[in-house]
């Protein structure tokens, strides 16, 4: 077996799906009997939708989103008000069309995981539920793992080239590897309940209310709609509450003293934490999702980054197991994903303080970055898997697309085969060359690369080159290398970024 994946959450299923897209079958083991039954992470950002479009599931995810979706996010004393701050008002998502042709979706994790699982299977993955990865060892040639079938009690030893730890925030794999974490630690512990009630007089169908209310335990909480009409989840400060007290807390949160409430589930407890793993790889084991990064849910990056981790790791794993890249390509996983994880965890912490815990605000609070698009599209992957240019300042973020190596390839509308498409839609299946000059097409083709000969100066300007230049784009839409003109060493660049010996 080439790749074994522990965990069938968003990150594990995404890794399996994108490995399948690149022609590499994998085995996913999941200790639970099914995918998540809890809606958890809701919402897919446009860059996540670009990746899902590549895998052919964007429409399925859109179809799983509530129709005519509009979302309202406010900070308020209760659902009935007063409102202290409007974060998103009856909006389907901020306008990011300057960066992508992909839009927003709003499916819940409960609905997205089965879609990813189905697609991963279509692309050759096997998924075994009720199966735990019990232990593993690694040597120079691969990983040996003991799988425990929780339904039958049987144990089986399997061998894989690589192991992906997509096993969530507790990550037994990370623990076994002795990988530490750094961050702000536990920020709070809360209790939750799910209930049904008619809140239509105070809330639109899809809403999230960050509650700042001294009547609630801990003085704050959250109230969020679910996919089911009239069904909501509430979270407040930690405590053991009777059903009567939960009904009282729901009424305080709703701001409706005589609200009729049907409790469906009570007593769940969650920690709000903030940390990033010290390293994302150890030998032949690579970690993704909550296994490497846990942050407050304020901002909805947890689910999106989990999906994108799989997208960013899978092409590298696939190229290495297929012999198209050297194993050192995988050394880029930590330097590319860890700095971004630290950045985004800090951004989510700032949201958390602003929305839920203003008492924690101090001078050390990291400001939210501007423009708004930067956390989505303006981050760079800086590692040996890109050819940085002389004088590159190695900045992690850039406010506007530049086309420089390490940054996301700019979205430009171009004509290809008589069709107008975004440049982003040209990428994903392998390394791709964009150029306005035939000799670069010939050179790319000789290397087995896909090349597009593009008309007009717009795309070249967006990529910071002339039409006689060329740009090499990785399968994850990031620029690997560019040359401004007819000169440059494309074979050398490809060899360098794929860590190839020849
Ligand atoms: C109540 C709640 C609400 C949330 N709300 C949001 C939100 O609104 N927005 C947002 O972006 N994020 C939210 N999150 C966070 C989001 O759900 C996570 O970031 C996301 O699920 C991470 O996906 P993952 O695949 O990395 O981990 P998980 O989804 O945790 O999946 C890990 C899987 O690994 C399995 N596993 C663990 N160990 C083993 C083993 N040894 N063998 C086999 N299987 C194993 C587990 O059973 C689990 O299914 C929320 C989380 C919770 C709990």
XYZ file of N, CA, C and O in Angstrom, residues 74-79 81-85 209-213:
64
model
N -23.689 38.259 14.359
C -23.681 39.480 15.176
C -23.090 39.178 16.552
O -23.071 38.028 16.996
N -22.629 40.219 17.198
C -22.293 40.147 18.619
C -23.429 40.880 19.335
O -23.742 42.025 18.999
N -24.065 40.209 20.275
C -25.261 40.803 20.891
C -25.425 40.290 22.312
O -24.820 39.284 22.712
N -26.281 40.970 23.039
C -26.594 40.494 24.391
C -27.456 39.230 24.296
O -27.287 38.287 25.066
N -28.355 39.203 23.344
C -29.181 38.014 23.088
C -29.607 38.062 21.629
O -29.402 39.072 20.944
N -30.236 36.976 21.163
C -30.702 36.957 19.770
C -31.670 38.107 19.512
O -31.732 38.657 18.407
N -31.432 40.955 20.818
C -30.698 42.208 20.923
C -30.469 42.599 22.376
O -30.828 41.845 23.274
N -29.883 43.759 22.633
C -29.335 44.666 21.626
C -28.091 44.106 20.942
O -27.355 43.332 21.540
N -27.911 44.519 19.667
C -26.750 44.104 18.884
C -25.598 45.071 19.156
O -25.761 46.282 19.041
N -24.444 44.522 19.539
C -23.271 45.372 19.797
C -22.444 45.577 18.535
O -21.796 46.595 18.365
N -22.436 44.566 17.675
C -21.606 44.659 16.464
C -22.158 43.711 15.401
O -22.467 42.560 15.698
N -24.948 34.004 16.671
C -24.928 35.135 17.607
C -23.848 34.868 18.645
O -23.907 33.875 19.379
N -22.817 35.720 18.660
C -21.854 35.682 19.758
C -22.470 36.454 20.905
O -22.790 37.652 20.763
N -22.643 35.776 22.011
C -23.379 36.374 23.126
C -22.412 37.003 24.127
O -21.468 36.344 24.580
N -22.644 38.238 24.445
C -21.925 38.877 25.543
C -22.998 39.312 26.530
O -23.687 40.322 26.305
N -23.155 38.499 27.576
C -24.311 38.661 28.448
C -23.946 38.215 29.863
O -23.691 37.021 30.098
